[in-house]
mmCIF file of C-alpha atoms in Angstrom:
data_model
loop_
_atom_site.group_PDB
_atom_site.id
_atom_site.type_symbol
_atom_site.label_atom_id
_atom_site.label_comp_id
_atom_site.label_asym_id
_atom_site.label_seq_id
_atom_site.Cartn_x
_atom_site.Cartn_y
_atom_site.Cartn_z
ATOM 1 C CA MET A 18 8.458 -19.830 9.714
ATOM 2 C CA THR A 19 9.229 -17.464 12.582
ATOM 3 C CA GLN A 20 10.456 -14.835 10.123
ATOM 4 C CA LEU A 21 7.319 -15.235 8.003
ATOM 5 C CA ILE A 22 5.056 -14.778 11.018
ATOM 6 C CA ALA A 23 7.080 -11.748 12.086
ATOM 7 C CA ALA A 24 6.830 -10.244 8.586
ATOM 8 C CA PHE A 25 3.070 -10.884 8.491
ATOM 9 C CA SER A 26 2.620 -9.113 11.840
ATOM 10 C CA LEU A 27 4.629 -6.006 10.846
ATOM 11 C CA PRO A 28 1.613 -4.088 9.451
ATOM 12 C CA PHE A 29 -0.162 -4.548 12.792
ATOM 13 C CA ASN A 30 2.990 -3.537 14.684
ATOM 14 C CA GLY A 31 2.865 -0.397 12.578
ATOM 15 C CA ILE A 32 -0.428 0.583 14.214
ATOM 16 C CA ILE A 33 1.310 0.608 17.585
ATOM 17 C CA LEU A 34 4.253 2.555 16.216
ATOM 18 C CA ILE A 35 2.272 5.418 14.692
ATOM 19 C CA PHE A 36 0.720 6.251 18.058
ATOM 20 C CA LYS A 37 4.069 6.594 19.786
ATOM 21 C CA PRO A 38 5.182 10.102 20.804
ATOM 22 C CA GLY A 39 7.058 11.778 17.987
ATOM 23 C CA LEU A 40 5.275 9.871 15.225
ATOM 24 C CA ARG A 41 1.627 10.767 15.735
ATOM 25 C CA ARG A 42 1.840 14.119 13.976
ATOM 26 C CA TYR A 43 3.448 12.506 10.923
ATOM 27 C CA ALA A 44 0.620 9.946 10.716
ATOM 28 C CA VAL A 45 -2.291 12.391 10.979
ATOM 29 C CA ILE A 46 -2.325 13.612 7.367
ATOM 30 C CA PRO A 47 -1.954 10.111 5.804
ATOM 31 C CA ILE A 48 -4.814 8.897 8.020
ATOM 32 C CA LEU A 49 -7.012 11.827 6.957
ATOM 33 C CA LEU A 50 -6.191 11.309 3.275
ATOM 34 C CA ASN A 51 -6.899 7.592 3.506
ATOM 35 C CA GLY A 52 -10.135 8.182 5.385
ATOM 36 C CA LEU A 53 -11.419 10.826 2.995
ATOM 37 C CA LEU A 54 -10.775 8.591 -0.015
ATOM 38 C CA TYR A 55 -12.464 5.532 1.499
ATOM 39 C CA VAL A 56 -15.446 7.477 2.818
ATOM 40 C CA GLY A 57 -15.786 9.457 -0.421
ATOM 41 C CA VAL A 58 -15.847 6.367 -2.613
ATOM 42 C CA ALA A 59 -18.268 4.586 -0.266
ATOM 43 C CA TRP A 60 -20.600 7.612 -0.275
ATOM 44 C CA VAL A 61 -20.572 7.885 -4.072
ATOM 45 C CA GLY A 62 -21.259 4.176 -4.412
ATOM 46 C CA PHE A 63 -24.099 4.251 -1.882
ATOM 47 C CA VAL A 64 -25.786 7.313 -3.372
ATOM 48 C CA TYR A 65 -25.527 6.464 -7.048
ATOM 49 C CA PHE A 66 -25.681 2.671 -7.142
ATOM 50 C CA ASP A 67 -29.478 2.520 -6.800
ATOM 51 C CA ALA A 68 -29.851 5.133 -9.534
ATOM 52 C CA PHE A 69 -27.452 3.160 -11.733
ATOM 53 C CA MET A 70 -29.477 -0.042 -11.314
ATOM 54 C CA ALA A 71 -32.787 1.755 -11.896
ATOM 55 C CA ARG A 72 -31.504 3.158 -15.169
ATOM 56 C CA HIS A 73 -29.779 0.077 -16.573
ATOM 57 C CA LEU A 74 -31.830 -2.849 -15.232
ATOM 58 C CA PRO A 75 -35.351 -3.766 -16.422
ATOM 59 C CA GLN A 76 -38.184 -2.843 -14.097
ATOM 60 C CA GLY A 77 -40.332 -5.457 -12.380
ATOM 61 C CA ALA A 78 -40.727 -7.374 -9.148
ATOM 62 C CA TRP A 79 -38.243 -10.057 -10.165
ATOM 63 C CA TRP A 80 -35.522 -7.486 -10.827
ATOM 64 C CA GLN A 81 -36.131 -5.930 -7.404
ATOM 65 C CA TYR A 82 -34.879 -9.159 -5.866
ATOM 66 C CA LEU A 83 -31.876 -9.069 -8.174
ATOM 67 C CA GLN A 84 -30.898 -5.707 -6.732
ATOM 68 C CA TRP A 85 -30.453 -7.291 -3.299
ATOM 69 C CA LEU A 86 -28.039 -9.739 -4.917
ATOM 70 C CA LEU A 87 -26.135 -6.963 -6.659
ATOM 71 C CA TRP A 88 -25.503 -4.991 -3.480
ATOM 72 C CA PRO A 89 -23.075 -7.578 -2.012
ATOM 73 C CA LEU A 90 -21.378 -7.801 -5.406
ATOM 74 C CA ALA A 91 -21.064 -4.017 -5.412
ATOM 75 C CA VAL A 92 -19.426 -4.129 -1.974
ATOM 76 C CA ILE A 93 -16.922 -6.716 -3.201
ATOM 77 C CA ALA A 94 -16.230 -4.618 -6.286
ATOM 78 C CA TYR A 95 -15.706 -1.572 -4.062
ATOM 79 C CA LEU A 96 -13.170 -3.454 -1.953
ATOM 80 C CA LEU A 97 -11.260 -4.490 -5.060
ATOM 81 C CA ILE A 98 -11.298 -0.950 -6.431
ATOM 82 C CA ALA A 99 -10.177 0.459 -3.089
ATOM 83 C CA PHE A 100 -7.492 -2.169 -2.887
ATOM 84 C CA TYR A 101 -5.775 -1.439 -6.167
ATOM 85 C CA THR A 102 -6.956 1.956 -7.398
ATOM 86 C CA PHE A 103 -7.486 4.031 -4.304
ATOM 87 C CA THR A 104 -4.547 2.513 -2.464
ATOM 88 C CA ILE A 105 -2.351 3.781 -5.272
ATOM 89 C CA LEU A 106 -4.119 7.154 -5.275
ATOM 90 C CA ALA A 107 -3.820 7.494 -1.480
ATOM 91 C CA ASN A 108 -0.107 6.773 -1.629
ATOM 92 C CA LEU A 109 0.314 9.163 -4.532
ATOM 93 C CA LEU A 110 -1.231 11.970 -2.479
ATOM 94 C CA GLY A 111 0.420 10.946 0.774
ATOM 95 C CA ALA A 112 3.899 10.123 -0.579
ATOM 96 C CA PRO A 113 5.695 13.218 0.831
ATOM 97 C CA PHE A 114 4.175 12.674 4.282
ATOM 98 C CA ASN A 115 4.899 8.938 4.143
ATOM 99 C CA SER A 116 8.572 9.621 3.449
ATOM 100 C CA LEU A 117 8.799 11.850 6.517
ATOM 101 C CA LEU A 118 6.943 9.251 8.592
ATOM 102 C CA ALA A 119 9.411 6.557 7.485
ATOM 103 C CA LEU A 120 12.319 8.861 8.328
ATOM 104 C CA ARG A 121 11.063 9.492 11.867
ATOM 105 C CA THR A 122 10.038 5.869 12.408
ATOM 106 C CA GLU A 123 13.546 4.710 11.569
ATOM 107 C CA ALA A 124 15.002 7.265 13.968
ATOM 108 C CA LEU A 125 12.692 5.951 16.696
ATOM 109 C CA LEU A 126 13.557 2.298 16.030
ATOM 110 C CA THR A 127 17.329 2.781 15.792
ATOM 111 C CA GLY A 128 17.675 5.470 18.444
ATOM 112 C CA ILE A 129 19.813 7.429 15.981
ATOM 113 C CA ALA A 130 18.553 10.825 14.902
ATOM 114 C CA PRO A 131 18.852 11.749 11.217
ATOM 115 C CA HIS A 132 22.256 13.300 10.654
ATOM 116 C CA GLN A 133 20.742 16.018 8.532
ATOM 117 C CA ASP A 134 17.789 18.305 9.075
ATOM 118 C CA GLU A 135 14.387 17.198 7.897
ATOM 119 C CA PRO A 136 13.912 18.541 4.343
ATOM 120 C CA PRO A 137 11.143 21.083 3.751
ATOM 121 C CA LEU A 138 7.934 19.376 2.676
ATOM 122 C CA TRP A 139 7.728 21.260 -0.626
ATOM 123 C CA ARG A 140 11.121 19.854 -1.670
ATOM 124 C CA THR A 141 9.940 16.255 -1.156
ATOM 125 C CA ILE A 142 6.722 16.501 -3.189
ATOM 126 C CA ALA A 143 8.105 16.168 -6.720
ATOM 127 C CA PRO A 144 10.550 13.287 -5.996
ATOM 128 C CA ALA A 145 7.913 11.432 -3.957
ATOM 129 C CA VAL A 146 5.209 11.746 -6.624
ATOM 130 C CA PHE A 147 7.674 10.756 -9.362
ATOM 131 C CA GLY A 148 8.616 7.684 -7.327
ATOM 132 C CA GLU A 149 4.950 6.722 -6.985
ATOM 133 C CA LEU A 150 4.429 7.030 -10.732
ATOM 134 C CA ARG A 151 7.431 4.791 -11.381
ATOM 135 C CA LYS A 152 6.005 2.147 -9.042
ATOM 136 C CA LEU A 153 2.641 2.434 -10.784
ATOM 137 C CA ALA A 154 4.295 1.925 -14.179
ATOM 138 C CA TYR A 155 6.093 -1.163 -12.829
ATOM 139 C CA PHE A 156 2.822 -2.542 -11.427
ATOM 140 C CA LEU A 157 0.979 -2.005 -14.723
ATOM 141 C CA ARG A 158 3.781 -3.722 -16.636
ATOM 142 C CA LEU A 159 3.161 -6.850 -14.569
ATOM 143 C CA ALA A 160 -0.595 -6.484 -14.116
ATOM 144 C CA VAL A 161 -1.587 -6.211 -17.785
ATOM 145 C CA PRO A 162 -0.291 -9.717 -18.760
ATOM 146 C CA VAL A 163 -2.008 -11.245 -15.717
ATOM 147 C CA LEU A 164 -5.290 -9.489 -16.552
ATOM 148 C CA LEU A 165 -5.052 -10.749 -20.136
ATOM 149 C CA LEU A 166 -4.529 -14.237 -18.761
ATOM 150 C CA PHE A 167 -8.066 -14.065 -17.324
ATOM 151 C CA LEU A 168 -9.360 -14.010 -20.924
ATOM 152 C CA ILE A 169 -7.532 -17.129 -22.152
ATOM 153 C CA PRO A 170 -9.590 -20.324 -21.704
ATOM 154 C CA GLY A 171 -7.695 -23.040 -19.893
ATOM 155 C CA LEU A 172 -4.897 -20.749 -18.752
ATOM 156 C CA ASN A 173 -7.278 -18.450 -16.898
ATOM 157 C CA VAL A 174 -7.293 -20.877 -13.943
ATOM 158 C CA PHE A 175 -3.778 -19.608 -13.164
ATOM 159 C CA ALA A 176 -4.817 -15.958 -13.270
ATOM 160 C CA PRO A 177 -6.417 -15.588 -9.768
ATOM 161 C CA PRO A 178 -3.422 -16.943 -7.784
ATOM 162 C CA LEU A 179 -1.009 -14.945 -9.930
ATOM 163 C CA TRP A 180 -3.106 -11.806 -9.358
ATOM 164 C CA ILE A 181 -3.052 -12.391 -5.601
ATOM 165 C CA LEU A 182 0.715 -12.919 -5.581
ATOM 166 C CA LEU A 183 1.192 -9.790 -7.674
ATOM 167 C CA GLY A 184 -0.908 -7.802 -5.198
ATOM 168 C CA LEU A 185 1.124 -9.075 -2.225
ATOM 169 C CA TRP A 186 4.403 -8.316 -3.992
ATOM 170 C CA PHE A 187 3.303 -4.830 -5.000
ATOM 171 C CA LEU A 188 2.192 -3.945 -1.469
ATOM 172 C CA ALA A 189 5.601 -4.974 -0.123
ATOM 173 C CA LEU A 190 7.357 -2.884 -2.771
ATOM 174 C CA GLU A 191 4.966 0.053 -2.361
ATOM 175 C CA TYR A 192 5.649 0.541 1.334
ATOM 176 C CA ALA A 193 9.249 -0.682 1.608
ATOM 177 C CA ASP A 194 10.092 2.033 -0.920
ATOM 178 C CA TYR A 195 9.618 4.758 1.702
ATOM 179 C CA PRO A 196 12.430 3.758 4.090
ATOM 180 C CA MET A 197 14.666 2.534 1.259
ATOM 181 C CA GLY A 198 13.956 5.658 -0.792
ATOM 182 C CA ASN A 199 15.085 7.779 2.165
ATOM 183 C CA HIS A 200 18.474 6.091 1.787
ATOM 184 C CA GLY A 201 18.604 6.741 -1.953
ATOM 185 C CA VAL A 202 18.047 3.072 -2.895
ATOM 186 C CA ALA A 203 16.877 2.920 -6.519
ATOM 187 C CA LEU A 204 13.682 1.082 -7.443
ATOM 188 C CA GLY A 205 15.561 -1.673 -9.264
ATOM 189 C CA THR A 206 17.775 -2.254 -6.235
ATOM 190 C CA GLN A 207 14.708 -2.274 -3.992
ATOM 191 C CA ARG A 208 13.222 -5.086 -6.082
ATOM 192 C CA ARG A 209 16.477 -7.030 -5.828
ATOM 193 C CA ILE A 210 16.560 -6.650 -2.032
ATOM 194 C CA LEU A 211 12.951 -7.763 -1.695
ATOM 195 C CA ARG A 212 13.579 -10.745 -3.982
ATOM 196 C CA GLN A 213 16.358 -11.814 -1.621
ATOM 197 C CA HIS A 214 13.645 -11.908 1.072
ATOM 198 C CA ARG A 215 10.862 -13.063 -1.235
ATOM 199 C CA LEU A 216 8.795 -15.127 1.200
ATOM 200 C CA ALA A 217 9.071 -12.543 3.970
ATOM 201 C CA SER A 218 8.071 -9.819 1.494
ATOM 202 C CA LEU A 219 5.007 -11.789 0.406
ATOM 203 C CA ALA A 220 4.153 -12.398 4.079
ATOM 204 C CA PHE A 221 4.346 -8.641 4.697
ATOM 205 C CA GLY A 222 2.041 -8.112 1.708
ATOM 206 C CA ALA A 223 -0.382 -10.691 3.125
ATOM 207 C CA GLY A 224 -0.452 -8.888 6.471
ATOM 208 C CA ALA A 225 -1.018 -5.610 4.648
ATOM 209 C CA THR A 226 -3.917 -7.165 2.730
ATOM 210 C CA VAL A 227 -5.606 -8.376 5.911
ATOM 211 C CA LEU A 228 -5.158 -4.993 7.587
ATOM 212 C CA MET A 229 -6.634 -3.153 4.614
ATOM 213 C CA LEU A 230 -9.724 -5.385 4.669
ATOM 214 C CA LEU A 231 -10.512 -4.882 8.361
ATOM 215 C CA PRO A 232 -13.273 -2.277 8.830
ATOM 216 C CA GLY A 233 -12.106 0.697 10.829
ATOM 217 C CA LEU A 234 -8.458 -0.346 10.870
ATOM 218 C CA GLN A 235 -8.259 0.206 7.122
ATOM 219 C CA LEU A 236 -8.299 3.951 7.814
ATOM 220 C CA LEU A 237 -5.002 3.511 9.679
ATOM 221 C CA ALA A 238 -3.563 1.235 7.019
ATOM 222 C CA MET A 239 -1.403 3.666 5.056
ATOM 223 C CA PRO A 240 0.675 5.118 7.922
ATOM 224 C CA ALA A 241 0.709 1.758 9.737
ATOM 225 C CA LEU A 242 2.113 0.048 6.649
ATOM 226 C CA VAL A 243 4.749 2.754 6.232
ATOM 227 C CA ALA A 244 5.830 2.278 9.858
ATOM 228 C CA GLY A 245 5.691 -1.519 9.547
ATOM 229 C CA ALA A 246 7.728 -1.475 6.337
ATOM 230 C CA THR A 247 10.291 0.766 8.017
ATOM 231 C CA LYS A 248 10.643 -1.798 10.799
ATOM 232 C CA PHE A 249 10.984 -4.463 8.070
ATOM 233 C CA TRP A 250 13.849 -2.442 6.591
ATOM 234 C CA VAL A 251 15.571 -1.820 9.924
ATOM 235 C CA ARG A 252 15.319 -5.393 11.205
ATOM 236 C CA GLN A 253 15.750 -7.465 8.066
ATOM 237 C CA LEU A 254 16.176 -5.761 4.696
ATOM 238 C CA ARG A 255 19.015 -3.302 5.131
ATOM 239 C CA PRO A 256 22.633 -4.516 4.831
ATOM 240 C CA ARG A 257 24.112 -6.370 7.768
ATOM 241 C CA ASP A 258 26.754 -3.736 8.458
ATOM 242 C CA ALA A 259 24.000 -1.120 8.696
ATOM 243 C CA ARG A 260 22.032 -3.291 11.121
ATOM 244 C CA ALA A 261 25.172 -3.587 13.200
ATOM 245 C CA GLY A 262 25.318 0.189 13.403
ATOM 246 C CA VAL A 263 27.675 1.116 10.577
ATOM 247 C CA ASN A 264 26.320 3.760 8.184
ATOM 248 C CA SER A 265 22.894 3.212 9.718
ATOM 249 C CA GLN A 266 21.726 6.755 10.218
ATOM 250 C CA PRO A 267 18.233 7.143 8.781
ATOM 251 C CA GLY A 268 17.639 9.872 6.301
ATOM 252 C CA GLY A 269 21.217 9.676 5.049
ATOM 253 C CA ALA A 270 19.964 10.186 1.516
ATOM 254 C CA SER A 271 16.669 11.691 0.538
ATOM 255 C CA ARG A 272 14.491 10.766 -2.418
ATOM 256 C CA ALA A 273 15.849 13.783 -4.137
ATOM 257 C CA GLY A 274 19.399 12.519 -3.683
ATOM 258 C CA PRO A 275 21.357 10.104 -5.888
ATOM 259 C CA ALA A 276 19.999 6.620 -6.348
ATOM 260 C CA GLY A 277 22.057 3.879 -4.820
#
């Protein structure tokens, strides 16, 4: 239970980490990207939702009351879209910066500087984006059967909890990939490592979910989750010999390097 509570709190610990000296400059761009996406989607929804309802709903006093009911539903729909669509998009755009943030966070946590120079940003873009697309393909492979389950009478009662569990699992995989990817750990191996810590991984995903739903703090979510996942890797996920200090130098293998 202590480990589960610790894993749940890691996303919030990440907020503290990203404001530490040496990490702030690596968190600025992910915060700006996250903020622009959230604000942009909220602005589009606010501006065009009334026009959408006026065009597609019948006119009349009774339907005016219905619009007040649809606004809360629209907010809920926005949160769901932001959760799954724009979270993926934000990480796709911020992947190169997130990798560097994970690299520097690990150096801060271990006290061991990377044994090789930080790679130029342009060299990290293609591997980082390719890694994000692979994670998206993995998520869709699991998400499509669960979404279809919503359409099957009787079995659809199992769909909501499965969808929630899938979301928690994907968030753990999404952000743990950054520190593990810096060590050249392949996506399949990452899934195996997280399965070995399944409950802690789901607890991390639950903490990430709560953080992403908190107004204001959600703008800090992406870099905070990267930093929190890096702490998850350093303290619990990486091999025991690495935690003891053997072969534990962060950044030992970049995303562009061979997969372990």
